[in-house]
mmCIF file of C-alpha atoms and ligand atoms in Angstrom:
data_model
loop_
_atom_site.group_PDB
_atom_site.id
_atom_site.type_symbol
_atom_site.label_atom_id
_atom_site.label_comp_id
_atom_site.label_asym_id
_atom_site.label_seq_id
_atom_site.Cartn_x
_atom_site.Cartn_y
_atom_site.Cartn_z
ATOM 1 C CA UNK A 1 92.442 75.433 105.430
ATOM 2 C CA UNK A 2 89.513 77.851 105.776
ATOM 3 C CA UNK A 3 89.312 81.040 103.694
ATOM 4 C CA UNK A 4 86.388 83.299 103.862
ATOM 5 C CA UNK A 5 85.900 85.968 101.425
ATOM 6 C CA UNK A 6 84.103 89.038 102.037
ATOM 7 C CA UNK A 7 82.728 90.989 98.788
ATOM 8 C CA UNK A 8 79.785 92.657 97.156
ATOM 9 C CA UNK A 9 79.701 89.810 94.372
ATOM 10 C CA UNK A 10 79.609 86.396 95.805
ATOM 11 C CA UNK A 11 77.731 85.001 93.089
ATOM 12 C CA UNK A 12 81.509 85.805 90.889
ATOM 13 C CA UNK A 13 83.096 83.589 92.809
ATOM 14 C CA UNK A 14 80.567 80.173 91.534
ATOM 15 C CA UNK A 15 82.236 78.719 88.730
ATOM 16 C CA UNK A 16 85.839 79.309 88.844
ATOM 17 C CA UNK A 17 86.105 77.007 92.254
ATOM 18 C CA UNK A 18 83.817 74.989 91.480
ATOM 19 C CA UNK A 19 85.953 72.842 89.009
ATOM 20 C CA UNK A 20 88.946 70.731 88.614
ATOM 21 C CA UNK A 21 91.662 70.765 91.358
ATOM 22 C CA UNK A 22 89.728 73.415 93.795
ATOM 23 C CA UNK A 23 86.129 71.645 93.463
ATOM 24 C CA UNK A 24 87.893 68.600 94.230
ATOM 25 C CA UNK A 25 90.276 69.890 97.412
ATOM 26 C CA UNK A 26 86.875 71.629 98.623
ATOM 27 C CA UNK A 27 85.754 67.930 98.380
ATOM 28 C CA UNK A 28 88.486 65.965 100.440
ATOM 29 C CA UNK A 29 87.903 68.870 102.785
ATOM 30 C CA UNK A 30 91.423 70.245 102.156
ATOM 31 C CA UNK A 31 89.631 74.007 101.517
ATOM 32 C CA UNK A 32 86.851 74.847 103.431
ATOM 33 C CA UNK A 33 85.885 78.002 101.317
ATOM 34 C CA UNK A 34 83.255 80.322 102.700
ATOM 35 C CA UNK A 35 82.054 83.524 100.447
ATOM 36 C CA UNK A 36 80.124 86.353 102.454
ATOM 37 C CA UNK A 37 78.056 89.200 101.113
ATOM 38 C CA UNK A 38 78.828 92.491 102.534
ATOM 39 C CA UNK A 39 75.718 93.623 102.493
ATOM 40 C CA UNK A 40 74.417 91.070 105.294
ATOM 41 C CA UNK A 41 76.569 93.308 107.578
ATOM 42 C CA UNK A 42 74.820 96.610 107.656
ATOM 43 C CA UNK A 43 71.772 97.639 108.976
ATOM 44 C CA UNK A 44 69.905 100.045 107.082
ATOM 45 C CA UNK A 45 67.061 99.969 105.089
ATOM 46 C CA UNK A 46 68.685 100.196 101.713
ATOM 47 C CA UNK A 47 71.726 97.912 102.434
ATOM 48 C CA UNK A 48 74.307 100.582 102.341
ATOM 49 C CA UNK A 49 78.039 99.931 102.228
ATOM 50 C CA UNK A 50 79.690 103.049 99.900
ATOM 51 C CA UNK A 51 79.759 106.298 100.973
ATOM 52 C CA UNK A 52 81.335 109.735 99.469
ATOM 53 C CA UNK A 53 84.963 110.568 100.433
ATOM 54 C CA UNK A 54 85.612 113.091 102.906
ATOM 55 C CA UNK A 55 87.684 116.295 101.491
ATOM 56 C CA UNK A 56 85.810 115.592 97.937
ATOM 57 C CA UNK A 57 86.943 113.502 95.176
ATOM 58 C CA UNK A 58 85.430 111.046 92.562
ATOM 59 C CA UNK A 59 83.848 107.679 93.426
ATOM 60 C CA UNK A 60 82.534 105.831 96.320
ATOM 61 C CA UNK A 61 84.705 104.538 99.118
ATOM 62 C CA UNK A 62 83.427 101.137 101.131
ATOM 63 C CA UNK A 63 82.328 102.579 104.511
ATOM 64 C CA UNK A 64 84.054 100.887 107.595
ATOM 65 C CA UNK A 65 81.216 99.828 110.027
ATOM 66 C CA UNK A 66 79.915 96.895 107.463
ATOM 67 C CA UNK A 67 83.820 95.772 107.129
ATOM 68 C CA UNK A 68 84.370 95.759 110.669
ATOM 69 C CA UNK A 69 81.456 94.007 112.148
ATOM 70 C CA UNK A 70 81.719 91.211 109.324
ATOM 71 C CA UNK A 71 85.904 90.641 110.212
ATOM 72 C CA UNK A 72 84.639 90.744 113.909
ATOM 73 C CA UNK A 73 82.454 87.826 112.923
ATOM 74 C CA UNK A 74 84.437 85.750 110.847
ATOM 75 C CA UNK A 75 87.837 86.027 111.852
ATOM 76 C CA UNK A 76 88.840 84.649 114.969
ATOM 77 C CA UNK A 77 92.510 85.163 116.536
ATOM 78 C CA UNK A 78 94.744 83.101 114.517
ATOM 79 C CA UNK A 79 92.715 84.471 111.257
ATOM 80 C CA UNK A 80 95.291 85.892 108.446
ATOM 81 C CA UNK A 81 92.772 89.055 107.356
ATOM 82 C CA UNK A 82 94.024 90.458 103.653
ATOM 83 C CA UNK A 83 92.728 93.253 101.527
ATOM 84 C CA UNK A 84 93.290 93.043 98.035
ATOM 85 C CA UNK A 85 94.074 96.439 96.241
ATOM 86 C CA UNK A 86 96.497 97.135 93.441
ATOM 87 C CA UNK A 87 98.503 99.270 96.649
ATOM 88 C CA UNK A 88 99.262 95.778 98.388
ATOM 89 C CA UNK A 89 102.987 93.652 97.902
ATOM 90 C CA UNK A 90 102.291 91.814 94.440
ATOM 91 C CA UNK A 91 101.485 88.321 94.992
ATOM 92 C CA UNK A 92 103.875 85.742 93.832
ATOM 93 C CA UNK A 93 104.738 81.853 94.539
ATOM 94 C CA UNK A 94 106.364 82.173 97.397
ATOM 95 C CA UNK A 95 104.021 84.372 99.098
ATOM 96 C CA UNK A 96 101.278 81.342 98.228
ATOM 97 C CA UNK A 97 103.664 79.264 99.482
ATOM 98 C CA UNK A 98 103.444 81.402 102.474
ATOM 99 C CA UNK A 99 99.604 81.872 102.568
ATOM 100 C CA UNK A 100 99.292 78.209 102.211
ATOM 101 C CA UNK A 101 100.951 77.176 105.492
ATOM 102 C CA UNK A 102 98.263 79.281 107.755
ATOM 103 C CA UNK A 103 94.715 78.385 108.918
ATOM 104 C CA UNK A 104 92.684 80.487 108.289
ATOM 105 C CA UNK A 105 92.749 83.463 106.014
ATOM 106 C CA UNK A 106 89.680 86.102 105.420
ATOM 107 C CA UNK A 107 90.098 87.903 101.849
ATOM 108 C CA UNK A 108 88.120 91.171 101.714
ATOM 109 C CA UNK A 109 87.882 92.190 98.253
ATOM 110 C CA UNK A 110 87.797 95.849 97.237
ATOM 111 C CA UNK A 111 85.399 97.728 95.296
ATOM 112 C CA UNK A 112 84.707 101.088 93.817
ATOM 113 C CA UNK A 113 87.764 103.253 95.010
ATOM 114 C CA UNK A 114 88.357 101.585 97.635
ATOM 115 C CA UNK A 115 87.940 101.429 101.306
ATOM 116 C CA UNK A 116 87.944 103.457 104.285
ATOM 117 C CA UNK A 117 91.650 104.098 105.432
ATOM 118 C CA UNK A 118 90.753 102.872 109.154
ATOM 119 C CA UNK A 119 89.967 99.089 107.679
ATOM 120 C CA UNK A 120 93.663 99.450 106.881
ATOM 121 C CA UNK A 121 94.982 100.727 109.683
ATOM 122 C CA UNK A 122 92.666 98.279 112.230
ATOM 123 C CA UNK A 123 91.938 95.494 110.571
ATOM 124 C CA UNK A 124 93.816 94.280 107.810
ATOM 125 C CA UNK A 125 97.379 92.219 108.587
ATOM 126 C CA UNK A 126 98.276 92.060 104.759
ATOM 127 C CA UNK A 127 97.578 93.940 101.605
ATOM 128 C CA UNK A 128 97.884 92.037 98.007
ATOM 129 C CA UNK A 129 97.950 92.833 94.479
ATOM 130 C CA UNK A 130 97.713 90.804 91.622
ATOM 131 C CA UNK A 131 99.707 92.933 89.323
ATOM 132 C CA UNK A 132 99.820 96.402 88.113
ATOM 133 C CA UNK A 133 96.618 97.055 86.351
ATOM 134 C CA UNK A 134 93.424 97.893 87.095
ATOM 135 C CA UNK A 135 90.275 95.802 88.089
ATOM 136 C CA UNK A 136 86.708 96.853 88.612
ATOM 137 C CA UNK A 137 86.991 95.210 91.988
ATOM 138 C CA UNK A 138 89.153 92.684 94.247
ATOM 139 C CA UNK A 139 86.818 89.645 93.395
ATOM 140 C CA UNK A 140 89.489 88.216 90.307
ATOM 141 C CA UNK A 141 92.391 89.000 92.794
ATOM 142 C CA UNK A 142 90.650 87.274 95.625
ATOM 143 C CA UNK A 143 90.140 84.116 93.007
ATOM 144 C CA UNK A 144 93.683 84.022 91.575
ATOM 145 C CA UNK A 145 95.173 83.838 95.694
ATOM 146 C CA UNK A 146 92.901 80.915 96.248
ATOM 147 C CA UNK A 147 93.498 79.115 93.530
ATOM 148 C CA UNK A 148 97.101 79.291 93.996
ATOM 149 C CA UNK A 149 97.136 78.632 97.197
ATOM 150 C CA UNK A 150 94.539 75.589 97.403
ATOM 151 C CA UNK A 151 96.867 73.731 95.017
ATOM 152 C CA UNK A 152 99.783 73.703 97.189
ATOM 153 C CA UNK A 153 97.762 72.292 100.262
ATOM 154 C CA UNK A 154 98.893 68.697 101.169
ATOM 155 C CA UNK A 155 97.000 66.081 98.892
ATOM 156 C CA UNK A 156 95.537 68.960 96.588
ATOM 157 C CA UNK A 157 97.094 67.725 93.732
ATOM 158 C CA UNK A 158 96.549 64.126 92.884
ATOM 159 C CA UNK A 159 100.611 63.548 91.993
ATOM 160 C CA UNK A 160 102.451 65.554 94.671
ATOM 161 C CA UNK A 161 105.533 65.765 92.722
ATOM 162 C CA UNK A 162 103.946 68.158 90.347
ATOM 163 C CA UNK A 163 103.361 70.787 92.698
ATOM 164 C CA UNK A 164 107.561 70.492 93.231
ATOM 165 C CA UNK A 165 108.413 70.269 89.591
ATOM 166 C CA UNK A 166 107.195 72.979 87.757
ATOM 167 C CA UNK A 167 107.819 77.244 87.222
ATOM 168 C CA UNK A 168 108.963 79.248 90.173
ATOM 169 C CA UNK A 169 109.389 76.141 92.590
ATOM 170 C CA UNK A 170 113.261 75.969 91.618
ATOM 171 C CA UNK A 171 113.101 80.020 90.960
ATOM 172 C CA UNK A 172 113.446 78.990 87.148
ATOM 173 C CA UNK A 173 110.964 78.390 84.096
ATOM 174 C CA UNK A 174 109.966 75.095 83.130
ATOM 175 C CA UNK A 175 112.069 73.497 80.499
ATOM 176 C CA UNK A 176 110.536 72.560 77.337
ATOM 177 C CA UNK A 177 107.586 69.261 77.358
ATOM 178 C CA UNK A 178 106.756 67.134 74.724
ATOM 179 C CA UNK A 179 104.253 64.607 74.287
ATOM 180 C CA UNK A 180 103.470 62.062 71.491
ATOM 181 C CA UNK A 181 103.846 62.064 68.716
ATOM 182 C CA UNK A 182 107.630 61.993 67.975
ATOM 183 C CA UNK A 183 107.173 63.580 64.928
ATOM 184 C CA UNK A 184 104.418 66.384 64.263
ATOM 185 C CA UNK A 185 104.132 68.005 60.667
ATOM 186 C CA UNK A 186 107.288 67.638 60.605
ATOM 187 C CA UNK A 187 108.634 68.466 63.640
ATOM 188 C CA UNK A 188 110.439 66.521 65.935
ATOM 189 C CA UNK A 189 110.777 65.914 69.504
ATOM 190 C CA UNK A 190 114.371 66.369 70.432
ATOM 191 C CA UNK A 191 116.437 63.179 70.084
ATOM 192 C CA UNK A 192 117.964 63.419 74.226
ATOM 193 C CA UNK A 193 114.468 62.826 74.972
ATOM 194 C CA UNK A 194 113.265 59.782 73.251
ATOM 195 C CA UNK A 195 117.331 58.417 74.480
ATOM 196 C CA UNK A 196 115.632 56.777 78.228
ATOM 197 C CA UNK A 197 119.241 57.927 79.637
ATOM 198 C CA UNK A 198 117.842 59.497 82.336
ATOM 199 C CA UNK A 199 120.454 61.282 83.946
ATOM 200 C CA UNK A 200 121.595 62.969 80.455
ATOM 201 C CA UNK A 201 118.135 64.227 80.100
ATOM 202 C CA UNK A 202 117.633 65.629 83.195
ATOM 203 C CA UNK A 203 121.137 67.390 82.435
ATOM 204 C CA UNK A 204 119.195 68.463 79.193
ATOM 205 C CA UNK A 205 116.334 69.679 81.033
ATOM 206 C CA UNK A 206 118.266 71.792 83.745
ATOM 207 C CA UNK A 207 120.186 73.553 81.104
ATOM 208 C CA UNK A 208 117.028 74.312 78.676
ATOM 209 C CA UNK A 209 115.022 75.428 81.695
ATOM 210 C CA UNK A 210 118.303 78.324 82.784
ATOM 211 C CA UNK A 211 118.567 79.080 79.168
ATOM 212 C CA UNK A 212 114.942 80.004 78.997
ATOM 213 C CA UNK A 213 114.685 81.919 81.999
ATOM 214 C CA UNK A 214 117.850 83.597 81.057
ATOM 215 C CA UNK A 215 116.284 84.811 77.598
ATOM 216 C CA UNK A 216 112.785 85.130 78.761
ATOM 217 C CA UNK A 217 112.818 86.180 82.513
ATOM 218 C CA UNK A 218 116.577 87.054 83.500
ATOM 219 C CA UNK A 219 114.857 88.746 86.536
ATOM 220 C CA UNK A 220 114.237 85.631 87.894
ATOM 221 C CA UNK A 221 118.034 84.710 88.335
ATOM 222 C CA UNK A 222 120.190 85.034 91.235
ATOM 223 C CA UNK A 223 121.653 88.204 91.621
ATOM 224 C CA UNK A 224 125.039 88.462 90.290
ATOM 225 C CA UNK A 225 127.638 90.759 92.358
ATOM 226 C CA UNK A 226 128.147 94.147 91.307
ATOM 227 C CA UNK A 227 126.794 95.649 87.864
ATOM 228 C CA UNK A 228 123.332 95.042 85.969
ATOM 229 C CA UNK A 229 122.312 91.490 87.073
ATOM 230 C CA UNK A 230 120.000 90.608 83.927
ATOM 231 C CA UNK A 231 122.398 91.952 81.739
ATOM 232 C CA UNK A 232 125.956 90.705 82.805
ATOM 233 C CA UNK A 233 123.863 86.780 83.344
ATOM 234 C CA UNK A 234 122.519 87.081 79.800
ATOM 235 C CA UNK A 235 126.300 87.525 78.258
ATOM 236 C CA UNK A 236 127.317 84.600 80.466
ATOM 237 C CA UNK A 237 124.738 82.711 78.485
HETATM 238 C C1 4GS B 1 93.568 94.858 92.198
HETATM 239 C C2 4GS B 1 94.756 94.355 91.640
HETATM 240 C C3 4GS B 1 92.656 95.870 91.601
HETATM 241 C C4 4GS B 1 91.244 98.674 91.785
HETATM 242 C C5 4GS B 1 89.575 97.360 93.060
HETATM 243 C C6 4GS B 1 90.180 99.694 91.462
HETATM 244 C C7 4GS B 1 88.555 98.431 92.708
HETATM 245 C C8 4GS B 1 90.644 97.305 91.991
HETATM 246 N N1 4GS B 1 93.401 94.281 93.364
HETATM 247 N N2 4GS B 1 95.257 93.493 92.526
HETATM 248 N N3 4GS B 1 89.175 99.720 92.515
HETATM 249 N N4 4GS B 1 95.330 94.657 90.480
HETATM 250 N N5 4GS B 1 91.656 96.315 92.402
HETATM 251 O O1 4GS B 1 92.832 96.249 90.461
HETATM 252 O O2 4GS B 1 94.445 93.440 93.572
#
């Protein structure tokens, strides 16, 4: 997969993907990551890419012409082009899961207060959000997508089954882990566990991971018909 990112801070973006799972996936050639500077799209003297909203109003706004011409040279038709603003659907797994199928996607990170309605309206196929807080700009957001979404490419992850196995995949937490010791200042590993009868502790392990997503994330769960779903699946517990 190819992702380009355009943003005002490129030099953010060394570091985080250049370790571990991503560094090595940019490696096999899985990710073929690309991070622009806005900047090298305008053409003024000073480098300008904010400008003053019209109608008044705090804060700068990213002007459009530097946004445009850079999409209209990286992106080519089949080119998944997403801003990342706090507005956008709130990323989760299965959106990555989503993400992670395309070819090619161009991430245009958001600074100051934001950007010039008409990059919305012309250029962008897909707004994101992290979550509901604020950033100083998209460049975290823009991180957090590609991480997620590298590690589900085929062959990202050196034992495939742990991209299956884990939070969200089954739409439930992950049931409790334990690792040696059996015994740890006194406490102890539960007994199921340590058993080798496989198909009792996978029993075990279904059950503890619904339990804990019941208690700690009921919104996760199924809808239940009728009623307050969280609330009628948590006496059912
Ligand atoms: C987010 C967020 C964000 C908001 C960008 C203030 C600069 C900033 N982007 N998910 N202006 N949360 N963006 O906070 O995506």
């Amino acid at each position: 997969m190819k992702i380009d990112v355009l943003t005002l801070f490129p030099a953010m973006f060394a570091g985080p993907l250049d370790e571990s799972i991503i560094q090595r996936a940019r490696k096999l050639g899985l990710l073929d990551l690309r991070v622009h500077q806005l900047r090298d799209y305008t053409h003024d003297r000073h480098k300008t890419v904010d400008d003053k909203p019209f109608g008044g109003g705090p804060g700068m706004l990213l002007k459009p012409e530097p946004i445009f011409e850079a999409v209209e040279a990286l992106a080519s038709e089949s080119t998944r082009v997403i801003l990342l603003t706090p507005g956008g659907r709130q990323f989760n797994q299965s959106i990555a899961g989503e993400l992670a199928r395309e070819k090619e996607l161009l991430l245009i990170c958001a600074s100051y207060e934001g950007v010039d309605e008409r990059v919305r309206e012309a250029l962008v196929d897909d707004e994101l959000s992290i979550g509901d807080y604020v950033l100083t700009n998209g460049n975290l957001p823009a991180m957090v997508i590609i991480d997620a979404v590298t590690r589900l490419l085929p062959g990202a992850l050196g034992d495939d089954a742990s991209a299956l196995d884990e939070s969200f995949s089954h739409g439930l937490l992950e049931y409790p882990h334990y690792t040696r010791p059996a015994e740890f200042r006194g406490l102890k590993v539960p007994e199921i566990l340590l058993s080798g009868h496989h198909a009792e502790i996978a029993k075990w392990r279904a059950e503890q991971a619904r339990r804990r997503t019941m208690e700690k994330r009921p919104d996760l769960l199924p809808k239940t018909s009728g009623g307050d779903g969280a609330a009628e699946q948590k006496e059912n517990l």
